[in-house]
């Protein structure tokens, strides 16, 4: 382990290197400290939820792996989550899904949920000074088994899911109000067809109607805001997805909703970084589901790759950080689940730090001058600047493990806690 003295010395040297480019590392760290990432509860139990009604996950979501130790109860999930955030610099949030309701063994339909089923979550979040975000759960349910929910041809099915949507927004408002921190409630539905439909129009018309019914009630945006999440295709909806990109972009713009860009929801070689400034031309706020698709929307653990860096750069270069709800969305059951959270979140924070350390005014000046040679040369030089040292210093400053030291902590937790779950 590097001694604090050496860390400090290394930081001073790194600071000088960045200062020579006009970058203030201390300022970058202050800005990074304000960034909150919403960590998805569903990485902790393989998108299991607590209904245990025997419904398949469905909706095109697939979790593979059977690494031991997954959280089986809300208490276990909460404990695992606290372990994960204790290894992250900064203050972060928890992103809950509706089917993590605690019903004390009672069967409560998703169209019946209310704040009462989430009071443990809120009390816990309050005690640990965590903000909460929320998601309607439109999968893993008999009424979603045919792959249609809000766009379903059967009015009764639509009614059930509309009611679910409404209740979730109210629960989100309860989170926001009680915790004094705005909740983002994100709506994603799996609706689509495996094979070519004859009618692409009617399901979309029904979806507009259902969404309008869900969002009809005005909720104080201090307490809850809503986002809608488009997708290109899913497993089981390869030929047609009702809530496609064009559909939801139009919906978000016309209804004043947030658009949620999920990194895995496009063509396999298509990134979301370029889309950020495009949609911000029309929207005040957006949400991101930072994910990593491998050949398809496989939701692998986020790593520090070019796609992630490009997202972080766009957020910083466009000054969009304050207007973007940052969330992670992936689920890997083949490795330690607490580590999966930590790896993805630390990588995202590192990427943001690297973006905050860019000599932006200099790069912009070069571009405006038309000096594309120097622009390219600088991009490449920047890749080997000592951002890692600034990151280590930041972790130390925040009192979390520096470098790979966090791995030992997760291993200890696995030995003491996770391995006892048999
Ligand atoms: C599915 C969407 C959605 C889900 C979560 C569990 O493709 O990305 O966000 O991953 O709701
Ligand atoms: Zn997503």
Short mmCIF file of C-alpha atoms and ligand atoms in Angstrom, two decimals:
data_model
loop_
_atom_site.label_atom_id
_atom_site.label_comp_id
_atom_site.label_asym_id
_atom_site.label_seq_id
_atom_site.Cartn_x
_atom_site.Cartn_y
_atom_site.Cartn_z
CA UNK A 1 0.00 0.00 0.00
CA UNK A 2 1.24 3.46 -0.89
CA UNK A 3 1.77 5.60 2.20
CA UNK A 4 -0.39 8.73 2.53
CA UNK A 5 2.82 10.77 2.29
CA UNK A 6 3.72 9.25 -1.07
CA UNK A 7 0.15 9.64 -2.29
CA UNK A 8 0.30 13.32 -1.42
CA UNK A 9 3.63 13.73 -3.15
CA UNK A 10 2.49 11.92 -6.25
CA UNK A 11 -0.62 14.12 -6.30
CA UNK A 12 1.45 17.30 -6.16
CA UNK A 13 3.43 16.14 -9.20
CA UNK A 14 0.28 15.20 -11.09
CA UNK A 15 -1.27 18.53 -10.15
CA UNK A 16 1.71 20.34 -11.67
CA UNK A 17 1.47 18.35 -14.88
CA UNK A 18 -2.20 19.27 -15.25
CA UNK A 19 -1.65 22.88 -14.21
CA UNK A 20 0.80 23.22 -17.10
CA UNK A 21 -2.17 22.52 -19.39
CA UNK A 22 -4.38 24.99 -17.54
CA UNK A 23 -6.26 22.32 -15.58
CA UNK A 24 -6.99 22.75 -11.88
CA UNK A 25 -7.05 19.25 -10.35
CA UNK A 26 -8.48 20.46 -7.04
CA UNK A 27 -11.40 22.02 -8.89
CA UNK A 28 -11.93 18.80 -10.84
CA UNK A 29 -12.15 16.88 -7.56
CA UNK A 30 -14.60 19.38 -6.08
CA UNK A 31 -16.79 18.90 -9.12
CA UNK A 32 -16.50 15.13 -8.96
CA UNK A 33 -17.59 15.19 -5.34
CA UNK A 34 -20.93 16.68 -6.40
CA UNK A 35 -21.65 13.80 -8.74
CA UNK A 36 -24.11 11.17 -7.54
CA UNK A 37 -24.62 7.91 -9.31
CA UNK A 38 -27.82 5.95 -8.83
CA UNK A 39 -26.78 2.37 -8.20
CA UNK A 40 -29.29 -0.21 -9.37
CA UNK A 41 -30.60 -2.48 -6.62
CA UNK A 42 -31.15 -5.25 -9.17
CA UNK A 43 -27.44 -6.08 -9.52
CA UNK A 44 -27.63 -7.37 -5.95
CA UNK A 45 -30.05 -10.23 -6.58
CA UNK A 46 -30.01 -10.90 -10.33
CA UNK A 47 -33.14 -8.82 -10.99
CA UNK A 48 -35.00 -11.12 -8.60
CA UNK A 49 -37.28 -8.81 -6.63
CA UNK A 50 -39.24 -10.02 -3.61
CA UNK A 51 -42.50 -11.20 -5.09
CA UNK A 52 -41.32 -14.76 -5.64
CA UNK A 53 -44.50 -15.46 -7.54
CA UNK A 54 -42.83 -17.94 -9.83
CA UNK A 55 -43.12 -15.74 -12.92
CA UNK A 56 -40.21 -15.85 -15.29
CA UNK A 57 -38.08 -12.73 -15.50
CA UNK A 58 -39.17 -12.24 -19.11
CA UNK A 59 -39.21 -8.95 -20.92
CA UNK A 60 -36.07 -9.95 -22.78
CA UNK A 61 -34.00 -9.58 -19.63
CA UNK A 62 -31.52 -12.38 -19.05
CA UNK A 63 -29.19 -12.86 -16.12
CA UNK A 64 -26.56 -15.57 -16.39
CA UNK A 65 -24.32 -17.05 -13.71
CA UNK A 66 -24.84 -18.59 -10.32
CA UNK A 67 -22.14 -17.06 -8.16
CA UNK A 68 -22.95 -17.89 -4.54
CA UNK A 69 -24.14 -15.37 -1.99
CA UNK A 70 -26.88 -13.43 -3.68
CA UNK A 71 -29.14 -11.31 -1.48
CA UNK A 72 -32.37 -13.17 -0.66
CA UNK A 73 -34.12 -10.60 1.45
CA UNK A 74 -34.43 -6.83 1.61
CA UNK A 75 -32.18 -6.76 4.67
CA UNK A 76 -29.49 -8.71 2.87
CA UNK A 77 -29.77 -6.51 -0.19
CA UNK A 78 -29.50 -3.40 1.96
CA UNK A 79 -26.43 -4.74 3.77
CA UNK A 80 -24.73 -5.63 0.48
CA UNK A 81 -25.53 -2.25 -0.96
CA UNK A 82 -24.04 -0.45 2.04
CA UNK A 83 -20.90 -2.52 1.65
CA UNK A 84 -20.66 -1.49 -2.00
CA UNK A 85 -21.16 2.24 -1.40
CA UNK A 86 -18.66 2.18 1.46
CA UNK A 87 -16.03 1.45 -1.20
CA UNK A 88 -17.00 4.35 -3.45
CA UNK A 89 -15.81 7.92 -3.08
CA UNK A 90 -18.65 10.46 -2.93
CA UNK A 91 -22.33 10.23 -2.01
CA UNK A 92 -24.54 8.05 -4.16
CA UNK A 93 -28.12 6.90 -4.53
CA UNK A 94 -30.08 3.67 -4.69
CA UNK A 95 -32.26 2.91 -7.68
CA UNK A 96 -35.17 0.69 -6.63
CA UNK A 97 -37.61 -1.31 -8.75
CA UNK A 98 -41.26 -1.70 -7.80
CA UNK A 99 -41.04 -5.46 -7.30
CA UNK A 100 -38.66 -4.88 -4.38
CA UNK A 101 -41.72 -3.90 -2.35
CA UNK A 102 -41.85 -5.38 1.14
CA UNK A 103 -45.31 -6.83 1.65
CA UNK A 104 -44.71 -8.85 4.85
CA UNK A 105 -45.75 -12.02 3.12
CA UNK A 106 -49.04 -10.53 1.93
CA UNK A 107 -49.90 -10.67 -1.74
CA UNK A 108 -50.26 -7.11 -2.95
CA UNK A 109 -50.85 -6.59 -6.65
CA UNK A 110 -48.61 -4.20 -8.50
CA UNK A 111 -51.69 -2.12 -9.15
CA UNK A 112 -52.15 -1.82 -5.39
CA UNK A 113 -48.67 -0.78 -4.27
CA UNK A 114 -48.20 2.35 -2.21
CA UNK A 115 -45.68 4.03 0.08
CA UNK A 116 -46.53 1.55 2.88
CA UNK A 117 -44.63 -1.21 1.10
CA UNK A 118 -41.54 0.96 0.86
CA UNK A 119 -41.36 2.47 4.31
CA UNK A 120 -38.44 0.26 5.37
CA UNK A 121 -36.50 1.31 2.31
CA UNK A 122 -37.14 4.96 3.01
CA UNK A 123 -36.30 4.75 6.72
CA UNK A 124 -33.08 2.98 5.84
CA UNK A 125 -32.22 5.46 3.08
CA UNK A 126 -32.84 8.32 5.50
CA UNK A 127 -30.63 6.78 8.15
CA UNK A 128 -27.80 6.38 5.65
CA UNK A 129 -28.38 9.72 3.88
CA UNK A 130 -29.06 8.01 0.57
CA UNK A 131 -31.35 9.39 -2.12
CA UNK A 132 -33.74 6.96 -3.78
CA UNK A 133 -34.83 6.59 -7.39
CA UNK A 134 -37.54 4.32 -8.67
CA UNK A 135 -38.75 2.20 -11.60
CA UNK A 136 -42.07 0.68 -12.50
CA UNK A 137 -41.71 -3.10 -12.96
CA UNK A 138 -43.32 -4.17 -16.23
CA UNK A 139 -41.80 -7.66 -16.41
CA UNK A 140 -41.64 -10.85 -14.32
CA UNK A 141 -45.41 -10.91 -14.06
CA UNK A 142 -48.22 -13.09 -15.49
CA UNK A 143 -49.85 -10.02 -17.05
CA UNK A 144 -46.64 -9.30 -18.96
CA UNK A 145 -46.10 -12.90 -20.02
CA UNK A 146 -47.11 -12.32 -23.65
CA UNK A 147 -44.64 -9.46 -23.96
CA UNK A 148 -47.21 -6.67 -23.93
CA UNK A 149 -48.17 -4.34 -21.10
CA UNK A 150 -49.12 -0.69 -21.64
CA UNK A 151 -49.63 -1.31 -25.36
CA UNK A 152 -51.66 -4.47 -24.84
CA UNK A 153 -54.73 -4.95 -27.01
CA UNK A 154 -56.75 -5.97 -23.94
CA UNK A 155 -58.03 -2.91 -22.14
CA UNK A 156 -58.03 -4.67 -18.77
CA UNK A 157 -54.35 -5.50 -19.05
CA UNK A 158 -53.57 -1.92 -19.98
CA UNK A 159 -55.65 -0.68 -17.07
CA UNK A 160 -53.72 -2.83 -14.61
CA UNK A 161 -50.38 -1.52 -15.87
CA UNK A 162 -51.57 2.08 -16.02
CA UNK A 163 -52.56 1.83 -12.39
CA UNK A 164 -49.12 0.40 -11.61
CA UNK A 165 -47.50 3.32 -13.40
CA UNK A 166 -49.55 5.86 -11.46
CA UNK A 167 -48.84 4.25 -8.11
CA UNK A 168 -45.13 4.10 -8.78
CA UNK A 169 -45.01 7.83 -9.45
CA UNK A 170 -46.76 8.40 -6.14
CA UNK A 171 -44.25 6.16 -4.41
CA UNK A 172 -41.47 8.11 -6.12
CA UNK A 173 -42.96 11.36 -4.82
CA UNK A 174 -43.07 9.85 -1.33
CA UNK A 175 -39.36 9.02 -1.62
CA UNK A 176 -38.52 12.50 -2.84
CA UNK A 177 -40.59 14.28 -0.24
CA UNK A 178 -39.49 12.19 2.73
CA UNK A 179 -35.82 12.22 1.82
CA UNK A 180 -35.70 15.81 0.60
CA UNK A 181 -34.09 14.66 -2.63
CA UNK A 182 -35.90 14.46 -5.97
CA UNK A 183 -36.70 10.92 -7.08
CA UNK A 184 -36.44 9.94 -10.72
CA UNK A 185 -39.03 7.34 -11.65
CA UNK A 186 -38.01 5.64 -14.87
CA UNK A 187 -40.48 3.82 -17.07
CA UNK A 188 -39.37 1.01 -19.30
CA UNK A 189 -41.70 -1.54 -20.84
CA UNK A 190 -40.79 -4.64 -22.85
CA UNK A 191 -43.67 -4.37 -25.32
CA UNK A 192 -42.93 -5.68 -28.76
CA UNK A 193 -43.10 -8.65 -31.10
CA UNK A 194 -40.69 -11.45 -31.86
CA UNK A 195 -41.86 -11.53 -35.45
CA UNK A 196 -43.02 -8.98 -37.96
CA UNK A 197 -46.32 -7.43 -36.90
CA UNK A 198 -49.02 -6.42 -39.29
CA UNK A 199 -49.90 -3.37 -37.25
CA UNK A 200 -47.09 -1.18 -35.97
CA UNK A 201 -49.41 1.76 -35.49
CA UNK A 202 -52.12 0.68 -33.07
CA UNK A 203 -49.78 -0.48 -30.26
CA UNK A 204 -47.99 2.87 -30.43
CA UNK A 205 -51.26 4.75 -30.30
CA UNK A 206 -52.29 2.69 -27.29
CA UNK A 207 -48.94 3.36 -25.64
CA UNK A 208 -49.34 7.12 -26.02
CA UNK A 209 -52.76 6.86 -24.41
CA UNK A 210 -51.51 4.70 -21.54
CA UNK A 211 -48.55 6.98 -20.87
CA UNK A 212 -50.75 10.06 -20.90
CA UNK A 213 -53.01 8.39 -18.35
CA UNK A 214 -50.04 7.52 -16.13
CA UNK A 215 -48.63 11.04 -16.28
CA UNK A 216 -51.98 12.85 -16.03
CA UNK A 217 -51.54 13.60 -12.35
CA UNK A 218 -49.27 16.58 -11.72
CA UNK A 219 -46.58 15.80 -9.20
CA UNK A 220 -44.29 18.45 -7.72
CA UNK A 221 -41.03 18.07 -9.67
CA UNK A 222 -39.21 18.75 -6.43
CA UNK A 223 -40.40 15.32 -5.30
CA UNK A 224 -40.58 13.22 -8.43
CA UNK A 225 -39.65 13.53 -12.08
CA UNK A 226 -40.29 10.90 -14.76
CA UNK A 227 -38.19 9.46 -17.53
CA UNK A 228 -39.07 7.13 -20.40
CA UNK A 229 -36.57 4.58 -21.71
CA UNK A 230 -36.54 3.54 -25.38
CA UNK A 231 -35.03 0.40 -26.85
CA UNK A 232 -34.18 -0.87 -30.31
CA UNK A 233 -34.96 -4.54 -29.79
CA UNK A 234 -34.97 -7.18 -27.08
CA UNK A 235 -34.87 -10.92 -26.83
CA UNK A 236 -38.38 -11.87 -27.85
CA UNK A 237 -39.00 -8.47 -29.42
CA UNK A 238 -36.50 -8.66 -32.26
CA UNK A 239 -38.83 -7.43 -34.99
CA UNK A 240 -40.73 -4.65 -33.31
CA UNK A 241 -40.48 -2.61 -30.12
CA UNK A 242 -43.40 -0.32 -29.41
CA UNK A 243 -41.36 2.12 -27.33
CA UNK A 244 -38.64 2.73 -29.88
CA UNK A 245 -36.25 5.67 -29.94
CA UNK A 246 -38.25 7.90 -32.21
CA UNK A 247 -41.37 7.09 -30.24
CA UNK A 248 -39.98 8.13 -26.87
CA UNK A 249 -37.95 11.07 -28.09
CA UNK A 250 -41.15 12.54 -29.47
CA UNK A 251 -43.00 11.63 -26.30
CA UNK A 252 -40.39 13.16 -24.00
CA UNK A 253 -40.15 16.37 -26.00
CA UNK A 254 -43.89 16.85 -26.40
CA UNK A 255 -44.77 15.96 -22.79
CA UNK A 256 -41.81 17.50 -20.97
CA UNK A 257 -40.51 14.16 -19.72
CA UNK A 258 -36.92 13.05 -19.34
CA UNK A 259 -35.48 10.69 -21.91
CA UNK A 260 -33.42 7.83 -20.53
CA UNK A 261 -30.60 6.71 -22.81
CA UNK A 262 -29.47 3.16 -22.03
CA UNK A 263 -26.05 2.37 -23.49
CA UNK A 264 -27.17 -1.16 -24.42
CA UNK A 265 -30.33 -0.21 -26.29
CA UNK A 266 -28.94 0.57 -29.73
CA UNK A 267 -27.21 -1.22 -32.55
CA UNK A 268 -24.22 -3.08 -31.12
CA UNK A 269 -21.70 -0.60 -32.54
CA UNK A 270 -23.75 2.49 -31.75
CA UNK A 271 -22.75 4.48 -28.66
CA UNK A 272 -24.92 6.90 -26.71
CA UNK A 273 -22.26 9.60 -26.25
CA UNK A 274 -23.10 11.37 -29.51
CA UNK A 275 -26.80 11.39 -28.67
CA UNK A 276 -26.43 13.41 -25.48
CA UNK A 277 -25.92 16.85 -27.05
CA UNK A 278 -28.50 16.02 -29.73
CA UNK A 279 -31.31 15.33 -27.28
CA UNK A 280 -30.26 18.17 -24.99
CA UNK A 281 -31.07 20.52 -27.85
CA UNK A 282 -34.72 19.78 -27.01
CA UNK A 283 -34.78 18.57 -23.41
CA UNK A 284 -33.93 20.21 -20.09
CA UNK A 285 -32.91 17.04 -18.33
CA UNK A 286 -32.08 13.51 -19.31
CA UNK A 287 -31.25 10.24 -17.58
CA UNK A 288 -28.60 7.69 -18.47
CA UNK A 289 -28.50 3.96 -17.94
CA UNK A 290 -24.83 3.30 -18.16
CA UNK A 291 -24.44 -0.28 -19.22
CA UNK A 292 -22.20 -2.45 -21.41
CA UNK A 293 -23.63 -4.55 -24.16
CA UNK A 294 -21.44 -7.33 -25.50
CA UNK A 295 -22.76 -8.30 -28.94
CA UNK A 296 -26.28 -7.59 -27.70
CA UNK A 297 -27.94 -5.75 -24.80
CA UNK A 298 -26.24 -8.19 -22.45
CA UNK A 299 -25.85 -5.79 -19.51
CA UNK A 300 -22.26 -6.69 -18.67
CA UNK A 301 -20.54 -4.86 -15.82
CA UNK A 302 -19.45 -1.38 -16.89
CA UNK A 303 -15.70 -1.05 -17.46
CA UNK A 304 -13.44 1.87 -18.30
CA UNK A 305 -13.61 1.53 -22.07
CA UNK A 306 -13.83 4.06 -24.87
CA UNK A 307 -17.63 4.08 -24.82
CA UNK A 308 -17.71 5.01 -21.16
CA UNK A 309 -15.04 7.68 -21.58
CA UNK A 310 -16.94 9.17 -24.50
CA UNK A 311 -20.12 9.40 -22.37
CA UNK A 312 -18.23 11.08 -19.53
CA UNK A 313 -16.52 13.49 -21.92
CA UNK A 314 -19.81 14.52 -23.47
CA UNK A 315 -21.36 15.15 -20.05
CA UNK A 316 -18.47 17.36 -19.01
CA UNK A 317 -17.74 19.07 -22.32
CA UNK A 318 -21.38 20.04 -22.75
CA UNK A 319 -21.68 21.07 -19.09
CA UNK A 320 -24.57 18.64 -18.72
CA UNK A 321 -23.65 17.03 -15.41
CA UNK A 322 -26.20 18.94 -13.36
CA UNK A 323 -28.95 18.19 -15.86
CA UNK A 324 -28.33 14.46 -16.11
CA UNK A 325 -29.48 11.69 -13.79
CA UNK A 326 -26.68 9.18 -13.83
CA UNK A 327 -27.59 5.56 -13.24
CA UNK A 328 -26.02 2.18 -13.81
CA UNK A 329 -27.91 -0.68 -15.42
CA UNK A 330 -26.32 -4.10 -15.67
CA UNK A 331 -26.60 -7.47 -14.00
CA UNK A 332 -23.90 -10.09 -13.80
CA UNK A 333 -24.52 -13.15 -11.65
CA UNK A 334 -21.24 -14.85 -12.58
CA UNK A 335 -19.06 -12.79 -10.23
CA UNK A 336 -19.35 -11.39 -6.73
CA UNK A 337 -22.34 -9.07 -6.94
CA UNK A 338 -21.02 -6.47 -4.51
CA UNK A 339 -17.83 -6.30 -6.57
CA UNK A 340 -19.92 -5.90 -9.72
CA UNK A 341 -21.49 -2.76 -8.26
CA UNK A 342 -18.13 -1.41 -7.13
CA UNK A 343 -16.33 -2.10 -10.41
CA UNK A 344 -18.96 -0.37 -12.52
CA UNK A 345 -19.42 2.61 -10.22
CA UNK A 346 -15.70 3.18 -9.70
CA UNK A 347 -15.13 2.98 -13.45
CA UNK A 348 -17.86 5.51 -14.15
CA UNK A 349 -16.44 7.89 -11.53
CA UNK A 350 -12.95 7.44 -12.96
CA UNK A 351 -14.22 8.19 -16.45
CA UNK A 352 -15.91 11.35 -15.15
CA UNK A 353 -12.72 12.39 -13.41
CA UNK A 354 -10.72 11.88 -16.59
CA UNK A 355 -13.22 14.04 -18.43
CA UNK A 356 -13.05 16.71 -15.71
CA UNK A 357 -9.28 16.75 -16.13
CA UNK A 358 -9.41 17.64 -19.81
CA UNK A 359 -7.92 21.02 -20.77
CA UNK A 360 -11.24 21.98 -22.29
CA UNK A 361 -10.59 25.62 -23.10
CA UNK A 362 -7.35 24.75 -24.84
CA UNK A 363 -8.98 21.96 -26.86
CA UNK A 364 -11.87 24.19 -27.87
CA UNK A 365 -9.48 26.95 -28.89
CA UNK A 366 -7.58 24.54 -31.13
CA UNK A 367 -10.79 23.38 -32.75
CA UNK A 368 -12.04 26.91 -33.39
CA UNK A 369 -8.71 27.82 -34.91
CA UNK A 370 -9.10 24.85 -37.21
CA UNK A 371 -5.97 23.22 -35.81
CA UNK A 372 -7.23 19.66 -36.06
CA UNK A 373 -3.69 18.33 -36.02
CA UNK A 374 -3.00 19.66 -32.54
CA UNK A 375 -6.48 18.60 -31.41
CA UNK A 376 -5.78 14.99 -32.36
CA UNK A 377 -2.27 15.12 -30.94
CA UNK A 378 -3.59 16.48 -27.62
CA UNK A 379 -6.30 13.84 -27.35
CA UNK A 380 -3.61 11.19 -27.61
CA UNK A 381 -1.21 12.91 -25.21
CA UNK A 382 -3.97 13.24 -22.64
CA UNK A 383 -4.51 9.49 -22.54
CA UNK A 384 -1.28 8.98 -20.59
CA UNK A 385 -1.61 11.92 -18.22
CA UNK A 386 -1.53 10.84 -14.53
CA UNK A 387 -5.30 10.74 -13.93
CA UNK A 388 -4.86 7.52 -11.92
CA UNK A 389 -2.84 9.39 -9.31
CA UNK A 390 -5.50 12.06 -8.99
CA UNK A 391 -8.08 9.28 -8.59
CA UNK A 392 -6.04 7.55 -5.85
CA UNK A 393 -5.63 10.83 -4.02
CA UNK A 394 -9.39 11.44 -4.29
CA UNK A 395 -10.23 8.00 -2.89
CA UNK A 396 -7.90 8.62 0.03
CA UNK A 397 -9.40 12.06 0.59
CA UNK A 398 -12.86 10.48 0.71
CA UNK A 399 -11.70 7.80 3.12
CA UNK A 400 -12.30 4.85 0.79
CA UNK A 401 -9.76 2.20 -0.26
CA UNK A 402 -7.08 3.34 -2.67
CA UNK A 403 -6.43 1.27 -5.79
CA UNK A 404 -7.17 -2.46 -5.61
CA UNK A 405 -7.38 -2.42 -1.79
CA UNK A 406 -11.18 -2.54 -2.03
CA UNK A 407 -10.98 -6.05 -3.49
CA UNK A 408 -9.72 -7.40 -0.15
CA UNK A 409 -12.65 -5.79 1.60
CA UNK A 410 -15.12 -7.44 -0.74
CA UNK A 411 -13.34 -10.78 -0.28
CA UNK A 412 -13.61 -10.39 3.49
CA UNK A 413 -17.30 -9.58 3.18
CA UNK A 414 -17.75 -12.60 0.98
CA UNK A 415 -16.09 -14.83 3.56
CA UNK A 416 -17.89 -13.38 6.58
CA UNK A 417 -21.33 -12.67 5.15
CA UNK A 418 -22.06 -13.86 1.61
CA UNK A 419 -20.71 -17.38 2.06
CA UNK A 420 -23.06 -18.00 4.98
CA UNK A 421 -26.07 -17.64 2.65
CA UNK A 422 -26.74 -21.20 1.65
C1 LIG B 1 -34.23 -3.15 -20.04
C2 LIG B 1 -33.97 -1.80 -19.51
C3 LIG B 1 -34.38 -1.56 -18.08
C4 LIG B 1 -34.02 -2.71 -17.16
C5 LIG B 1 -34.31 -2.46 -15.70
C6 LIG B 1 -34.18 -3.70 -14.87
O1 LIG B 1 -33.66 -3.38 -21.25
O2 LIG B 1 -32.61 -1.47 -19.67
O3 LIG B 1 -33.84 -0.38 -17.64
O4 LIG B 1 -32.68 -3.08 -17.30
O5 LIG B 1 -35.55 -1.88 -15.57
ZN1 LIG B 2 -31.95 0.36 -18.79
#
